Coordinates of C-alpha atoms and ligand atoms in Angstrom, one line a residue:
Chain Q
M2 CA -42.8 -18.4 16.6
K3 CA -41.1 -20.2 13.7
T4 CA -42.8 -21.5 10.6
L5 CA -41.4 -24.3 8.4
V6 CA -42.5 -24.4 4.7
Y7 CA -42.0 -27.6 2.6
I8 CA -41.8 -27.1 -1.1
N9 CA -41.2 -29.6 -3.9
S10 CA -38.6 -27.8 -6.1
D11 CA -38.1 -30.6 -8.7
N12 CA -39.6 -28.8 -11.7
G13 CA -38.4 -25.3 -10.8
I14 CA -40.1 -23.2 -8.2
S15 CA -43.8 -23.3 -8.8
K16 CA -46.2 -20.4 -8.2
S17 CA -47.9 -22.4 -5.4
S18 CA -44.5 -22.7 -3.6
L19 CA -44.2 -18.9 -3.7
E20 CA -47.8 -18.7 -2.4
V21 CA -47.1 -20.8 0.7
I22 CA -43.9 -18.9 1.5
T23 CA -45.8 -15.6 1.3
Y24 CA -48.6 -17.1 3.4
A25 CA -46.1 -18.3 6.0
K26 CA -44.5 -14.8 6.1
K27 CA -47.9 -13.3 6.8
L28 CA -48.2 -15.6 9.9
G29 CA -45.7 -13.2 11.5
G30 CA -42.8 -15.3 12.6
E31 CA -39.6 -16.4 11.0
V32 CA -40.0 -18.6 7.9
V33 CA -37.6 -21.4 7.1
V34 CA -38.1 -23.4 3.8
V35 CA -37.2 -27.0 3.6
S36 CA -36.8 -29.1 0.5
G37 CA -35.1 -32.1 -1.0
G38 CA -33.7 -32.5 -4.6
N39 CA -31.2 -30.7 -6.7
S40 CA -32.7 -27.3 -7.4
S41 CA -30.2 -24.4 -7.6
D42 CA -32.9 -21.7 -7.4
L43 CA -33.5 -21.9 -3.7
A44 CA -31.8 -18.6 -2.6
K45 CA -34.4 -16.5 -4.3
L46 CA -37.0 -17.8 -1.9
G47 CA -35.7 -15.2 0.5
E48 CA -37.4 -12.6 -1.7
Y49 CA -40.7 -14.0 -0.7
G50 CA -40.0 -14.0 3.0
A51 CA -37.8 -17.1 3.8
S52 CA -35.0 -16.3 6.3
K53 CA -33.1 -19.4 5.1
V54 CA -33.6 -22.5 3.1
I55 CA -32.5 -25.9 4.3
V56 CA -32.1 -28.7 1.8
D57 CA -31.2 -32.3 2.0
R58 CA -29.9 -33.2 -1.5
A59 CA -30.2 -36.9 -0.7
V60 CA -34.0 -36.7 -0.3
V61 CA -36.1 -37.3 -3.3
N62 CA -39.1 -34.9 -3.5
G63 CA -41.4 -37.7 -4.7
D64 CA -40.7 -40.0 -1.7
E65 CA -43.3 -39.4 1.0
Q66 CA -41.5 -41.4 3.7
Q67 CA -38.2 -39.6 3.2
I68 CA -39.8 -36.2 3.1
T69 CA -41.8 -36.9 6.3
K70 CA -38.5 -37.8 8.0
L71 CA -36.8 -34.7 6.6
I72 CA -39.5 -32.3 7.7
A73 CA -39.8 -34.0 11.2
F74 CA -36.0 -33.6 11.5
A75 CA -36.1 -29.9 10.4
A76 CA -39.1 -29.2 12.7
E77 CA -37.1 -30.6 15.6
T78 CA -33.8 -28.8 14.9
E79 CA -35.5 -25.5 14.0
N80 CA -38.1 -25.8 16.8
A81 CA -40.9 -24.9 14.4
E82 CA -44.4 -24.5 15.7
I83 CA -46.2 -24.4 12.3
I84 CA -45.6 -26.3 9.2
V85 CA -47.1 -25.2 5.9
F86 CA -47.7 -27.1 2.6
S87 CA -49.4 -26.4 -0.7
H88 CA -52.4 -28.8 -0.8
E89 CA -51.1 -30.9 -3.7
L90 CA -50.0 -34.6 -4.2
T91 CA -46.9 -34.4 -2.0
A92 CA -48.7 -32.6 0.8
K93 CA -51.6 -35.1 0.6
A94 CA -49.2 -37.9 1.1
V95 CA -46.8 -36.3 3.6
A96 CA -48.9 -34.0 5.8
P97 CA -51.1 -36.7 7.3
R98 CA -48.0 -38.9 8.1
L99 CA -46.3 -35.9 9.7
S100 CA -49.5 -35.1 11.7
V101 CA -49.3 -38.5 13.4
K102 CA -45.5 -38.3 13.8
L103 CA -45.4 -34.9 15.4
K104 CA -48.8 -35.1 17.1
A105 CA -49.7 -31.9 15.2
G106 CA -53.3 -31.2 14.1
L107 CA -53.7 -30.9 10.3
I108 CA -55.8 -28.3 8.6
S109 CA -56.2 -29.4 5.0
G110 CA -57.6 -27.2 2.3
A111 CA -57.0 -23.9 4.1
I112 CA -58.0 -20.8 2.2
A113 CA -57.1 -18.0 4.6
L114 CA -54.7 -17.0 7.3
P115 CA -55.5 -18.5 10.8
D116 CA -57.6 -16.5 13.3
L117 CA -55.7 -16.4 16.6
S118 CA -58.3 -14.5 18.6
S119 CA -59.5 -17.6 20.4
G120 CA -57.1 -20.5 19.9
F121 CA -55.9 -21.4 16.4
S122 CA -58.6 -21.5 13.8
C123 CA -58.6 -21.5 10.0
K124 CA -61.1 -21.3 7.3
V125 CA -61.2 -24.3 4.9
N126 CA -63.2 -25.5 1.9
V127 CA -65.7 -28.2 2.8
F128 CA -68.5 -30.0 1.0
S129 CA -66.4 -29.8 -2.1
G130 CA -66.7 -26.0 -2.3
K131 CA -70.4 -25.8 -1.3
A132 CA -69.5 -24.3 2.1
F133 CA -66.6 -23.2 4.3
G134 CA -65.7 -24.6 7.7
V135 CA -63.7 -23.2 10.5
V136 CA -61.3 -25.7 11.9
T137 CA -59.7 -25.3 15.4
V138 CA -56.5 -27.1 16.1
N139 CA -56.1 -28.4 19.6
T140 CA -52.4 -29.4 19.5
A141 CA -49.3 -27.3 20.3
K142 CA -47.8 -27.9 16.8
K143 CA -49.9 -27.2 13.7
I144 CA -49.8 -28.2 10.1
I145 CA -51.6 -26.2 7.4
S146 CA -52.1 -27.4 3.9
L147 CA -53.1 -24.3 1.8
L148 CA -55.2 -24.5 -1.3
P149 CA -53.5 -23.1 -4.4
N150 CA -54.5 -19.6 -5.4
S151 CA -55.5 -18.5 -1.9
V152 CA -52.9 -15.8 -1.6
Q153 CA -50.8 -14.0 -4.2
P154 CA -47.0 -14.3 -4.0
E155 CA -45.4 -11.0 -2.7
I156 CA -41.8 -10.0 -2.8
T157 CA -40.8 -8.6 0.6
G158 CA -37.1 -9.3 0.9
S159 CA -33.9 -10.4 -0.8
A160 CA -32.1 -13.6 -1.4
C161 CA -31.4 -15.8 1.6
S162 CA -28.8 -18.4 2.5
V163 CA -29.2 -22.0 1.5
E164 CA -28.0 -24.6 4.0
E165 CA -27.3 -28.1 3.0
I166 CA -28.1 -30.7 5.7
S167 CA -28.2 -34.4 6.1
S168 CA -31.4 -35.5 7.8
N169 CA -30.6 -39.3 7.6
A170 CA -34.0 -39.8 6.0
G171 CA -33.1 -43.3 4.7
T172 CA -34.8 -44.8 1.7
S173 CA -38.5 -45.5 1.4
A174 CA -40.3 -48.6 0.4
I175 CA -41.7 -46.8 -2.6
K176 CA -39.7 -47.1 -5.8
I177 CA -40.4 -44.4 -8.4
I178 CA -40.3 -46.2 -11.8
T179 CA -41.1 -43.4 -14.2
T180 CA -42.2 -39.8 -14.0
K181 CA -43.8 -38.2 -17.0
K182 CA -43.2 -34.5 -16.6
P183 CA -45.7 -31.8 -17.4
E184 CA -45.6 -30.8 -21.1
G185 CA -45.6 -27.0 -20.7
N186 CA -49.3 -26.9 -20.0
I187 CA -50.5 -25.0 -17.0
P188 CA -51.5 -27.4 -14.2
L189 CA -55.2 -27.0 -13.5
P190 CA -55.1 -26.6 -9.6
E191 CA -52.7 -23.7 -9.9
A192 CA -54.2 -21.9 -12.9
E193 CA -55.5 -18.4 -12.4
L194 CA -57.6 -18.6 -15.6
V195 CA -59.5 -21.7 -16.8
V196 CA -61.4 -22.4 -19.9
S197 CA -63.8 -25.4 -19.5
A198 CA -66.2 -27.1 -21.8
G199 CA -68.9 -29.7 -21.5
R200 CA -71.1 -32.0 -23.5
G201 CA -72.4 -29.0 -25.5
L202 CA -69.2 -29.2 -27.5
K203 CA -70.6 -32.4 -29.1
G204 CA -67.3 -34.2 -29.6
P205 CA -63.6 -34.3 -28.9
E206 CA -62.8 -33.1 -32.4
N207 CA -64.3 -29.7 -31.5
W208 CA -61.9 -28.9 -28.6
G209 CA -59.7 -26.8 -30.9
I210 CA -61.9 -23.7 -30.2
V211 CA -61.6 -24.3 -26.5
E212 CA -57.8 -24.6 -26.6
D213 CA -57.5 -21.6 -28.9
L214 CA -59.2 -19.4 -26.3
A215 CA -57.1 -21.0 -23.5
T216 CA -53.9 -20.3 -25.4
A217 CA -54.9 -16.6 -26.1
L218 CA -55.7 -16.1 -22.4
G219 CA -52.8 -18.2 -21.1
A220 CA -55.4 -20.3 -19.3
A221 CA -55.6 -24.0 -18.4
T222 CA -58.3 -26.3 -19.8
A223 CA -60.9 -28.2 -17.9
C224 CA -64.1 -30.2 -18.6
S225 CA -67.3 -31.6 -17.1
R226 CA -67.5 -35.1 -15.8
P227 CA -69.3 -36.8 -18.7
V228 CA -66.8 -35.4 -21.1
A229 CA -64.0 -37.1 -19.2
D230 CA -66.0 -40.3 -18.6
I231 CA -66.6 -40.8 -22.3
G232 CA -63.0 -40.2 -23.0
W233 CA -63.2 -36.9 -24.9
R234 CA -60.8 -35.3 -22.4
P235 CA -58.3 -36.8 -19.9
H236 CA -59.5 -37.5 -16.4
H237 CA -57.3 -34.9 -14.8
E238 CA -59.3 -32.2 -16.5
H239 CA -62.6 -33.3 -14.8
V240 CA -63.7 -30.6 -12.4
G241 CA -66.5 -30.8 -9.9
Q242 CA -67.5 -32.5 -6.7
T243 CA -66.0 -35.9 -7.8
G244 CA -63.1 -34.3 -9.8
V245 CA -60.7 -31.5 -9.1
A246 CA -62.0 -28.6 -7.1
I247 CA -60.5 -25.3 -8.4
R248 CA -60.6 -21.7 -7.4
P249 CA -59.2 -19.7 -10.3
N250 CA -59.7 -15.9 -10.8
L251 CA -61.6 -16.6 -13.9
Y252 CA -63.6 -19.7 -14.9
I253 CA -65.1 -19.8 -18.4
A254 CA -67.7 -22.5 -19.0
A255 CA -68.9 -23.3 -22.5
G256 CA -71.6 -25.9 -23.1
I257 CA -71.8 -27.0 -19.5
S258 CA -75.3 -27.1 -17.9
G259 CA -74.1 -26.2 -14.4
A260 CA -75.3 -29.3 -12.5
I261 CA -75.0 -29.0 -8.7
Q262 CA -72.0 -31.5 -8.7
H263 CA -70.2 -29.5 -11.3
L264 CA -70.8 -26.2 -9.5
A265 CA -69.5 -27.6 -6.3
G266 CA -66.0 -27.8 -7.7
V267 CA -65.9 -24.4 -9.4
N268 CA -68.0 -22.0 -7.4
G269 CA -64.9 -20.8 -5.4
S270 CA -63.9 -19.1 -8.7
K271 CA -63.7 -15.3 -8.3
V272 CA -65.4 -14.6 -11.7
I273 CA -67.5 -17.0 -13.7
V274 CA -68.4 -16.6 -17.4
V275 CA -71.0 -18.9 -18.9
I276 CA -71.7 -19.6 -22.6
N277 CA -74.8 -21.6 -23.2
T278 CA -77.6 -21.9 -25.8
D279 CA -80.2 -22.6 -23.1
A280 CA -81.4 -19.5 -21.2
E281 CA -82.7 -21.9 -18.5
A282 CA -79.3 -23.6 -17.9
P283 CA -78.7 -23.5 -14.1
F284 CA -75.1 -22.3 -14.6
F285 CA -76.4 -18.8 -15.4
K286 CA -77.5 -18.5 -11.7
A287 CA -73.9 -19.0 -10.6
A288 CA -72.4 -16.8 -13.3
D289 CA -71.1 -13.2 -13.2
Y290 CA -71.3 -12.8 -17.0
G291 CA -73.5 -14.8 -19.2
I292 CA -73.6 -15.2 -23.0
L293 CA -76.7 -16.7 -24.4
G294 CA -75.4 -18.2 -27.6
D295 CA -73.8 -21.0 -29.5
A296 CA -70.3 -21.9 -28.2
F297 CA -69.2 -22.8 -31.8
E298 CA -69.7 -19.1 -32.7
V299 CA -69.0 -17.4 -29.4
L300 CA -65.7 -19.1 -28.5
P301 CA -63.9 -18.1 -31.8
R302 CA -65.2 -14.5 -31.4
F303 CA -64.1 -14.4 -27.8
T304 CA -60.6 -15.6 -28.8
E305 CA -60.4 -12.9 -31.5
A306 CA -61.4 -10.3 -28.9
V307 CA -58.7 -11.5 -26.5
K308 CA -56.1 -11.4 -29.2
K309 CA -57.1 -7.9 -30.1
F310 CA -56.9 -7.0 -26.4
N311 CA -53.4 -8.6 -26.0
A312 CA -52.1 -6.8 -29.1
A313 CA -53.3 -3.4 -27.7
K314 CA -51.7 -4.0 -24.3
Chain Y
M2 CA -54.8 -61.1 -0.6
K3 CA -56.4 -59.7 2.6
I4 CA -57.8 -56.2 1.8
L5 CA -59.4 -53.7 4.1
V6 CA -61.4 -50.9 2.4
C7 CA -62.2 -47.8 4.4
I8 CA -65.6 -46.3 3.7
S9 CA -67.2 -43.2 4.9
K10 CA -70.7 -41.8 4.5
S11 CA -71.2 -38.5 2.6
P12 CA -74.4 -36.6 1.8
D13 CA -75.9 -37.4 -1.6
T14 CA -74.3 -35.1 -4.1
T15 CA -77.6 -33.3 -4.8
S16 CA -78.1 -32.5 -1.0
K17 CA -78.8 -28.9 -0.1
I18 CA -76.0 -27.9 2.3
A19 CA -77.3 -26.1 5.5
F20 CA -76.2 -25.7 9.1
S21 CA -78.0 -25.6 12.4
E22 CA -77.3 -24.6 16.0
G23 CA -75.8 -21.3 15.2
N24 CA -73.9 -22.6 12.1
T25 CA -72.0 -25.1 14.3
K26 CA -73.6 -28.3 13.0
F27 CA -74.3 -29.8 9.6
D28 CA -78.1 -29.8 9.2
E29 CA -79.0 -33.5 8.4
N30 CA -82.7 -32.7 7.9
G31 CA -83.8 -34.3 4.6
V32 CA -80.2 -35.4 3.8
Q33 CA -79.8 -38.8 2.2
Y34 CA -76.4 -40.4 3.0
I35 CA -74.5 -42.4 0.4
V36 CA -71.2 -44.3 0.4
N37 CA -68.5 -41.6 -0.3
P38 CA -68.1 -41.9 -4.1
Y39 CA -64.3 -42.3 -4.1
D40 CA -64.5 -45.1 -1.5
E41 CA -67.3 -46.9 -3.4
W42 CA -66.5 -46.4 -7.1
Y43 CA -62.7 -46.8 -6.9
A44 CA -61.4 -48.3 -3.6
L45 CA -64.1 -50.9 -3.1
V46 CA -64.6 -51.9 -6.8
R47 CA -60.8 -52.3 -7.3
A48 CA -60.5 -54.4 -4.2
L49 CA -63.2 -56.7 -5.5
E50 CA -61.5 -56.9 -8.9
I51 CA -58.3 -57.9 -7.2
K52 CA -60.1 -60.6 -5.2
E53 CA -61.9 -61.9 -8.2
A54 CA -58.6 -62.2 -10.1
Q55 CA -56.5 -63.9 -7.5
G56 CA -58.7 -64.8 -4.5
G57 CA -58.6 -63.3 -1.0
N58 CA -61.0 -61.4 1.2
V59 CA -62.4 -57.9 1.2
T60 CA -63.4 -56.4 4.5
I61 CA -65.0 -52.9 4.7
I62 CA -64.6 -50.7 7.8
T63 CA -66.3 -47.5 8.8
V64 CA -66.2 -45.4 11.9
G65 CA -69.8 -44.4 12.5
N66 CA -73.0 -45.0 14.4
V67 CA -75.9 -47.4 14.0
A68 CA -77.5 -45.3 11.2
D69 CA -74.4 -45.8 9.1
E70 CA -75.2 -49.5 8.8
A71 CA -77.2 -48.6 5.7
I72 CA -74.0 -47.6 3.8
I73 CA -72.3 -50.7 5.1
R74 CA -75.1 -52.9 3.7
K75 CA -74.7 -51.1 0.4
A76 CA -71.0 -51.8 0.3
L77 CA -71.7 -55.5 1.2
A78 CA -74.3 -55.6 -1.6
I79 CA -71.7 -54.5 -4.1
G80 CA -69.6 -57.5 -3.1
A81 CA -67.5 -57.0 0.1
D82 CA -67.3 -60.2 2.2
D83 CA -67.7 -58.8 5.7
A84 CA -67.8 -55.5 7.6
V85 CA -66.6 -53.8 10.7
R86 CA -68.2 -50.7 12.3
I87 CA -66.2 -48.9 14.9
N88 CA -68.9 -47.5 17.1
A89 CA -68.1 -43.8 17.3
E90 CA -68.7 -40.5 15.6
P91 CA -65.9 -39.8 13.1
T92 CA -65.5 -36.1 14.1
D93 CA -61.7 -35.8 13.5
A94 CA -59.5 -37.4 10.8
Y95 CA -56.8 -38.4 13.4
F96 CA -59.4 -40.0 15.7
T97 CA -60.8 -41.9 12.7
A98 CA -57.4 -43.0 11.4
I99 CA -56.4 -44.3 14.9
Q100 CA -59.5 -46.4 15.1
I101 CA -59.0 -48.0 11.7
A102 CA -55.2 -48.4 12.2
D103 CA -55.8 -50.2 15.5
Y104 CA -58.2 -52.7 13.9
A105 CA -55.9 -53.1 10.9
K106 CA -52.9 -53.8 13.1
K107 CA -54.7 -56.5 15.1
N108 CA -55.9 -58.2 11.9
A109 CA -52.9 -58.0 9.6
F110 CA -54.1 -56.8 6.2
D111 CA -52.0 -56.9 3.1
L112 CA -53.6 -53.8 1.6
V113 CA -55.6 -51.0 3.1
L114 CA -57.5 -48.9 0.5
T115 CA -59.3 -45.5 1.1
G116 CA -60.9 -43.1 -1.3
K117 CA -59.0 -40.0 -2.4
E118 CA -61.0 -37.8 0.0
T119 CA -64.6 -37.6 1.3
I120 CA -66.8 -35.2 -0.7
N121 CA -68.0 -33.6 2.6
Y122 CA -64.7 -32.8 4.4
N123 CA -62.3 -33.1 1.5
G124 CA -59.4 -33.7 4.0
S125 CA -57.4 -36.4 2.2
Q126 CA -56.0 -37.2 5.7
V127 CA -57.1 -40.6 6.9
G128 CA -55.1 -42.9 4.6
G129 CA -51.7 -41.2 5.2
M130 CA -52.4 -41.2 8.9
I131 CA -53.2 -44.9 9.0
A132 CA -50.0 -45.6 7.0
E133 CA -47.9 -43.7 9.5
V134 CA -49.4 -45.5 12.5
L135 CA -48.9 -48.9 10.8
E136 CA -45.4 -47.8 9.6
V137 CA -46.0 -48.9 6.0
P138 CA -45.8 -47.0 2.7
F139 CA -48.6 -44.8 1.5
A140 CA -49.4 -44.0 -2.1
S141 CA -51.8 -41.1 -2.4
L142 CA -54.3 -40.4 -5.2
A143 CA -53.5 -43.5 -7.2
T144 CA -55.4 -43.7 -10.5
K145 CA -54.2 -47.3 -11.3
L146 CA -53.3 -50.2 -9.1
D147 CA -52.0 -53.6 -10.3
V148 CA -50.9 -56.4 -8.1
N149 CA -48.0 -58.8 -8.9
G150 CA -47.3 -61.2 -6.1
S151 CA -46.3 -58.9 -3.2
I152 CA -45.5 -55.9 -5.5
L153 CA -48.1 -53.2 -6.2
T154 CA -47.6 -51.0 -9.3
L155 CA -49.4 -47.7 -9.1
E156 CA -50.0 -44.7 -11.2
Q157 CA -50.4 -41.2 -9.6
D158 CA -51.4 -37.9 -11.2
I159 CA -48.6 -35.5 -10.2
V160 CA -49.1 -31.8 -11.0
G161 CA -49.5 -31.8 -14.8
G162 CA -48.0 -35.3 -15.3
V163 CA -48.1 -38.9 -14.3
Q164 CA -45.8 -41.0 -12.0
V165 CA -45.5 -44.8 -11.9
V166 CA -44.3 -46.3 -8.6
E167 CA -43.8 -49.7 -7.1
V168 CA -44.3 -50.6 -3.5
S169 CA -44.4 -53.9 -1.6
I170 CA -47.2 -54.9 0.6
P171 CA -48.3 -54.2 3.3
A172 CA -49.3 -50.7 2.1
V173 CA -52.0 -48.1 2.2
V174 CA -53.3 -46.6 -1.1
S175 CA -55.8 -43.8 -1.6
C176 CA -57.8 -44.3 -4.7
A177 CA -58.9 -41.7 -7.3
K178 CA -60.7 -41.7 -10.6
G179 CA -59.4 -44.0 -13.3
M180 CA -58.8 -47.0 -11.0
A181 CA -62.1 -48.7 -11.6
E182 CA -65.7 -48.3 -12.8
Q183 CA -68.7 -47.9 -10.6
R184 CA -70.7 -51.1 -10.0
I185 CA -74.5 -51.2 -9.4
P186 CA -75.5 -53.9 -6.9
N187 CA -77.8 -56.6 -8.2
M188 CA -80.8 -58.2 -6.4
R189 CA -78.7 -61.2 -5.4
G190 CA -76.0 -59.0 -3.9
I191 CA -78.6 -57.0 -2.0
M192 CA -80.2 -60.2 -0.6
A193 CA -76.8 -61.7 0.3
A194 CA -75.7 -58.4 2.1
R195 CA -78.4 -58.9 4.7
T196 CA -76.7 -62.0 6.1
K197 CA -73.0 -61.1 5.7
P198 CA -71.1 -60.7 8.9
M199 CA -70.8 -57.3 10.5
Q200 CA -68.7 -56.8 13.6
I201 CA -69.2 -53.9 15.9
V202 CA -66.0 -52.7 17.7
E203 CA -65.9 -50.2 20.5
P204 CA -63.4 -47.3 19.9
I205 CA -60.1 -47.0 21.7
A206 CA -59.3 -43.8 23.6
C207 CA -57.8 -41.1 21.5
D208 CA -57.4 -37.3 21.5
L209 CA -59.0 -35.1 18.9
F210 CA -56.4 -33.0 17.1
T211 CA -59.0 -30.8 15.4
T212 CA -62.6 -29.7 15.8
Y213 CA -64.9 -27.9 13.4
S214 CA -66.0 -24.9 15.4
S215 CA -68.4 -23.4 12.8
Y216 CA -69.5 -23.3 9.1
I217 CA -70.1 -20.5 6.7
L218 CA -72.2 -20.6 3.5
P219 CA -70.8 -18.8 0.5
E220 CA -72.4 -15.4 -0.2
A221 CA -75.2 -15.5 -2.8
K222 CA -74.0 -14.4 -6.3
K223 CA -75.2 -11.1 -7.7
A224 CA -77.5 -11.4 -10.8
C225 CA -75.6 -12.4 -13.9
K226 CA -74.8 -9.7 -16.4
M227 CA -75.8 -10.8 -19.9
I228 CA -73.5 -9.9 -22.7
D229 CA -74.5 -9.7 -26.4
P230 CA -73.0 -12.8 -28.1
N231 CA -71.9 -10.6 -31.0
N232 CA -70.0 -8.2 -28.7
M233 CA -67.1 -10.2 -27.2
D234 CA -65.0 -7.0 -27.1
E235 CA -67.3 -5.7 -24.4
L236 CA -66.9 -8.9 -22.4
V237 CA -63.1 -8.7 -22.6
Q238 CA -63.2 -5.0 -21.5
L239 CA -65.5 -5.9 -18.6
L240 CA -63.1 -8.8 -17.5
H241 CA -60.3 -6.3 -17.7
T242 CA -61.8 -3.1 -16.1
E243 CA -64.7 -4.3 -14.0
A244 CA -63.7 -7.9 -12.9
K245 CA -60.0 -7.2 -13.1
V246 CA -59.1 -10.8 -13.9
I247 CA -57.3 -10.3 -17.2
Ligands
FAD410 C1 -72.6 -38.7 -7.7 C2 -72.4 -37.7 -8.9 C3 -71.2 -37.0 -9.0 C4 -71.0 -36.1 -10.0 N1 -69.8 -35.4 -10.1 C5 -69.7 -34.5 -11.1 C6 -68.5 -33.7 -11.2 O1 -67.6 -33.8 -10.3 N2 -68.3 -32.8 -12.2 C7 -69.3 -32.7 -13.2 O2 -69.1 -31.9 -14.1 N3 -70.4 -33.4 -13.1 C8 -70.6 -34.3 -12.1 N4 -71.7 -35.1 -12.1 C9 -72.6 -35.0 -13.3 C10 -73.6 -33.9 -13.3 O3 -74.7 -34.2 -12.6 C11 -74.0 -33.5 -14.8 O4 -74.6 -34.6 -15.3 C12 -72.8 -33.0 -15.6 O5 -72.1 -32.0 -15.0 C13 -73.3 -32.5 -16.9 O6 -72.3 -32.3 -17.8 P1 -72.4 -31.2 -19.0 O7 -72.9 -29.9 -18.4 O8 -71.2 -31.2 -19.8 O9 -73.5 -31.9 -19.9 P2 -75.1 -31.6 -20.1 O10 -75.8 -31.6 -18.8 O11 -75.5 -32.5 -21.2 O12 -75.2 -30.1 -20.6 C14 -74.7 -29.6 -21.8 C15 -75.0 -28.2 -21.9 O13 -74.5 -27.6 -23.1 C16 -75.5 -26.7 -23.6 N5 -75.2 -26.7 -25.0 C17 -75.5 -27.6 -26.0 N6 -75.1 -27.2 -27.2 C18 -74.5 -26.0 -27.0 C19 -73.8 -25.1 -27.9 N7 -73.7 -25.3 -29.2 N8 -73.3 -23.9 -27.3 C20 -73.4 -23.7 -26.0 N9 -74.0 -24.5 -25.2 C21 -74.6 -25.6 -25.7 C22 -76.8 -27.3 -23.2 O14 -77.8 -26.2 -23.2 C23 -76.5 -27.8 -21.8 O15 -76.7 -26.8 -20.8 C24 -72.0 -35.9 -11.1 C25 -73.2 -36.7 -11.0 C26 -73.4 -37.5 -9.9 C27 -74.7 -38.3 -9.8

């Protein structure tokens, strides 16, 4: 059995890329990584379990039609049975196309390794995190799109060979005009630690204390829906049933009531800390640690405690 | 511009999620269905705005049974011109996409819009699959969509950043937050929806690539541990030694 892993290597090798390679390695068979673009870091993917990397330098990692052709080409030449993606923008564009092209069932939002005891089944997030589903794939070839932060990257080997190929992927009808690169912030879906705040913060001018805690922890920032709707925070920070669904190790929620739609997007978090002035706030029922108190006082104290902890480390 | 908007039903966001028949079926008891928010708030409303600005026609399509005509009427009340219901259970994304693509192919649309994902199955699959069948470009998770003649200009959230792309029609676009604002249907819209045309189309034969074999509810949380708001050192210690997350 051979597994093909697609990664987008344009902004360096992301943690979620290492996660999918580790995941593919755990499937048991040989792992071949495929990518486009100009990255020179690809040999190190061998450390995480790749036996080789194949790269088509002519393929632009943002071009869904080219990537679909590249992966289909690689799946054919490598005779791969399983194709794994990280469930992000590129995967959301490419994996469905590839599913049709290769007649391969697609499991999107996988959070665990497949169960092979009867057929090929995999646990996924459904109902925006309110439940899990077990999806069984009925086709010979399978595609898995893995939610970030579902496995931890593991070093198991050493550098591997990088093979440059030409897949004749052509050009796509999509023209990329501009790309605004991330500005050093931790992207929310990948973050292990998240500090989030809601309407209880009273105004955008008060977000400094949220960002201070996030900086001290090395965490990403998030917010509730009304906060994004009224423009206090950018839309991509909105978590919940109609925003981004996240599964960090630690989710800290300050001044968020914990409405069912908000919880849906965050209750996959391993540990939840809630800071709220209202003892009746529903969020406390979903929390592991609760602080009944004013976010304006608690957040700065929390930040100081984290700084003290960091200094002692 | 001839626009096809794909809509799906999803349980009202406050629904209690439960399963029946040995955790193999979603328990619909007491569940109120709504138009999937991404389909309604972003895909449908943006389609209507484009039509209002430059003319054209907005058709909505859903794969579903008779009961789903309620969400079709809602979408018509918001302003779509006509509707198509493919008479089948949408159990698998591939099956659903094949049905919609078949209709789209026969009726030559300039633009096919879907929501970013449904809030029940969160697959983000149907739009890309339709595009592959139709052999047209697909822009996923667009937060902005402008039309200039036959060129679409789109913005997409990439991990931590933003990308602007151009694509010529025909194309498929999946729509995310930022693209439009929710519209509440008015009385006139609701009255008009009753008489707008709705076509019922029988499905074409198609394999199922995937099946949901069972469901699992998350384990109930243990009682929350309350921490003294004056003792954040204790919290940090617990996060380090007990929860092991920092
Ligand atoms: C179809 C639909 C979809 C939705 N999708 C989402 C979604 O994806 N994500 C989402 O977040 N919401 C969503 N919502 C909205 C959701 O129902 C809630 O309205 C929203 O989450 C509330 O945001 P909030 O907790 O920030 O504000 P509020 O409900 O106003 O709560 C503010 C909280 O802050 C506390 N507070 C006030 N002052 C302080 C202080 N000084 N210190 C500490 N605490 C304080 C209050 O006690 C209160 O609990 C959706 C709603 C609908 C109908």
